[in-house]
Short mmCIF file of C-alpha atoms in Angstrom, two decimals:
data_model
loop_
_atom_site.label_atom_id
_atom_site.label_comp_id
_atom_site.label_asym_id
_atom_site.label_seq_id
_atom_site.Cartn_x
_atom_site.Cartn_y
_atom_site.Cartn_z
CA LEU A 1 -6.67 9.64 -16.77
CA ARG A 2 -5.36 7.22 -14.12
CA ARG A 3 -2.10 6.66 -16.04
CA GLN A 4 -1.72 10.42 -16.56
CA ARG A 5 -2.18 11.02 -12.82
CA GLN A 6 0.32 8.28 -11.88
CA MET A 7 2.96 9.63 -14.25
CA CYS A 8 2.50 13.18 -12.99
CA ILE A 9 2.70 12.15 -9.32
CA ARG A 10 5.61 9.78 -9.87
CA ASP A 11 7.64 12.39 -11.71
CA ARG A 12 6.95 14.98 -9.04
CA ILE A 13 7.52 12.89 -5.93
CA VAL A 14 9.95 10.04 -6.48
CA PRO A 15 12.53 9.17 -9.09
CA LEU A 16 11.53 6.23 -11.24
CA PRO A 17 14.62 4.15 -10.27
CA GLN A 18 13.36 3.77 -6.69
CA ILE A 19 10.07 2.27 -7.87
CA LEU A 20 11.83 0.08 -10.43
CA MET A 21 14.15 -1.18 -7.69
CA ALA A 22 11.12 -2.27 -5.64
CA VAL A 23 9.57 -4.01 -8.67
CA ASP A 24 12.87 -5.76 -9.46
CA TYR A 25 13.22 -6.88 -5.83
CA VAL A 26 9.74 -8.45 -5.90
CA LYS A 27 10.39 -10.12 -9.28
CA HIS A 28 13.50 -11.91 -7.98
CA LEU A 29 12.41 -12.76 -4.46
CA ASN A 30 11.85 -16.39 -3.47
CA PHE A 31 8.85 -15.88 -1.20
CA LYS A 32 8.80 -19.49 0.00
CA SER A 33 12.19 -19.05 1.65
CA ILE A 34 11.31 -15.84 3.53
CA GLU A 35 9.25 -15.70 6.70
CA ASP A 36 6.75 -12.97 7.48
CA GLY A 37 8.44 -9.99 9.10
CA GLN A 38 10.14 -6.65 8.52
CA TYR A 39 13.36 -6.32 6.55
CA LYS A 40 15.48 -3.60 4.96
CA LEU A 41 15.81 -3.60 1.17
CA PRO A 42 19.54 -4.09 0.51
CA GLU A 43 21.48 -0.95 -0.39
CA THR A 44 18.48 1.34 0.34
CA ARG A 45 16.58 2.77 3.28
CA HIS A 46 13.36 1.14 2.05
CA GLU A 47 11.53 -1.11 4.49
CA VAL A 48 10.11 -4.44 3.32
CA ILE A 49 7.19 -5.99 5.19
CA ILE A 50 6.00 -9.51 4.35
CA GLN A 51 2.72 -10.40 6.01
CA SER A 52 0.07 -13.10 5.96
CA PHE A 53 -3.48 -12.23 7.00
CA MET A 54 -7.14 -13.05 6.62
CA PRO A 55 -8.91 -10.02 5.08
CA ALA A 56 -11.76 -8.47 7.08
CA LYS A 57 -15.33 -7.70 6.03
CA PHE A 58 -16.37 -4.18 5.12
CA PRO A 59 -17.89 -2.39 8.10
CA ASP A 60 -20.11 0.66 7.48
CA ARG A 61 -17.21 2.90 8.51
CA ILE A 62 -13.62 2.10 7.63
CA MET A 63 -10.36 3.44 9.07
CA VAL A 64 -8.10 4.69 6.29
CA GLU A 65 -4.44 5.56 6.71
CA GLY A 66 -2.10 7.90 4.95
CA HIS A 67 1.60 8.66 4.88
CA ILE A 68 3.83 11.65 4.21
CA LYS A 69 7.39 10.31 4.02
CA PHE A 70 6.80 7.00 2.23
CA ILE A 71 5.09 5.52 -0.80
CA ASP A 72 3.54 2.07 -0.25
CA PHE A 73 4.21 -0.54 -2.93
CA TYR A 74 1.99 -3.62 -2.42
CA TYR A 75 2.44 -6.94 -4.20
CA ILE A 76 0.05 -9.84 -3.61
CA ILE A 77 2.03 -13.09 -3.29
CA ASN A 78 -1.08 -15.25 -2.98
CA GLY A 79 -4.73 -14.84 -2.07
CA SER A 80 -6.55 -11.56 -2.62
CA GLU A 81 -7.51 -8.37 -0.85
CA VAL A 82 -9.60 -5.31 -1.49
CA ILE A 83 -8.11 -1.90 -0.75
CA GLY A 84 -10.38 1.07 -0.19
CA THR A 85 -8.91 4.36 -1.41
CA ILE A 86 -9.87 8.02 -1.23
CA PRO A 87 -7.90 11.19 -2.03
CA ALA A 88 -6.31 12.43 1.19
CA ARG A 89 -7.34 15.98 0.31
CA ASP A 90 -11.01 14.93 0.66
CA LEU A 91 -10.59 14.05 4.34
CA ALA A 92 -11.17 16.68 7.01
CA ASP A 93 -11.03 14.78 10.32
CA LYS A 94 -7.58 13.17 10.16
CA THR A 95 -5.84 12.16 13.35
CA GLU A 96 -2.66 13.95 14.29
CA TYR A 97 0.25 12.80 12.13
CA ASN A 98 2.57 10.35 13.91
CA GLN A 99 6.02 11.24 12.58
CA ASP A 100 7.74 8.18 14.09
CA LEU A 101 5.36 5.77 12.32
CA ASP A 102 4.70 8.03 9.30
CA VAL A 103 0.95 7.60 9.58
CA TRP A 104 -2.28 9.47 10.11
CA THR A 105 -5.74 7.89 10.10
CA CYS A 106 -9.31 8.91 9.42
CA ASP A 107 -12.68 7.21 9.90
CA VAL A 108 -14.56 7.18 6.56
CA ALA A 109 -17.99 5.98 5.45
CA ARG A 110 -17.63 2.89 3.26
CA GLU A 111 -19.57 4.39 0.35
CA LYS A 112 -17.01 7.22 -0.01
CA LEU A 113 -14.19 4.79 -0.82
CA SER A 114 -13.17 3.46 -4.21
CA MET A 115 -12.57 -0.27 -3.86
CA LEU A 116 -9.73 -1.97 -5.72
CA LYS A 117 -9.44 -5.76 -5.74
CA LEU A 118 -5.94 -7.20 -5.92
CA ASN A 119 -5.34 -10.86 -6.76
CA GLN A 120 -2.21 -13.00 -6.76
CA GLY A 121 0.49 -11.29 -8.83
CA ASP A 122 -1.17 -7.84 -8.73
CA ALA A 123 0.64 -4.75 -7.45
CA ILE A 124 -0.36 -1.21 -6.52
CA ILE A 125 1.56 1.94 -5.69
CA LEU A 126 -0.03 4.19 -3.07
CA PHE A 127 1.31 7.75 -2.95
CA PRO A 128 0.91 10.18 -0.02
CA GLU A 129 -2.12 11.60 -1.85
CA ASP A 130 -3.82 8.18 -1.62
CA ALA A 131 -5.46 7.47 1.73
CA HIS A 132 -6.08 3.73 1.89
CA ALA A 133 -7.70 0.94 3.89
CA PRO A 134 -6.00 -2.39 3.15
CA GLN A 135 -6.91 -5.96 4.08
CA LEU A 136 -10.60 -5.92 3.14
CA ILE A 137 -12.39 -8.90 1.52
CA ASP A 138 -14.36 -9.09 -1.70
CA ARG A 139 -16.66 -12.03 -1.00
CA GLU A 140 -15.23 -14.93 0.99
CA PRO A 141 -12.12 -14.43 3.11
CA THR A 142 -9.03 -16.22 1.84
CA MET A 143 -5.63 -16.37 3.52
CA THR A 144 -3.54 -13.72 1.79
CA ARG A 145 0.19 -13.05 1.75
CA LYS A 146 1.68 -9.81 0.48
CA VAL A 147 4.82 -7.73 0.33
CA ILE A 148 4.76 -4.06 1.27
CA ILE A 149 7.76 -1.96 0.34
CA LYS A 150 7.91 1.44 2.01
CA ILE A 151 9.69 3.67 -0.53
CA GLU A 152 11.15 6.79 1.07
CA ILE A 153 10.51 10.01 -0.82
#
């Protein structure tokens, strides 16, 4: 079912070449030579964010975010993080959409989220239908470094 949903959403929202370009970029990137920061993916309008962080514990309520104009492609360089997800359509009390930052947020009870653990080398694609809360920990916090590619749709 998950694969069926991903294929349906991908075909409807974004051409496959844009996602493949992001995957190819990550596969050929020398992460040791690049500092944390924001960059533009060459020959595209996609934004690349490389960040290091210490994941946070799960509070009882978690702030999720969602986007309209971009798909988030996450790749874990090292460490691990848990991402809480929930269908955006299930959220009623979203903040007003910030068009400049392409983000809205919503406070959600922890038990309503599906938790996905990502380890070194794992990737995830988060579509506008996927509200998400990144940078959560599984058990013990570990310094984590990841790449986020904002794919314009």
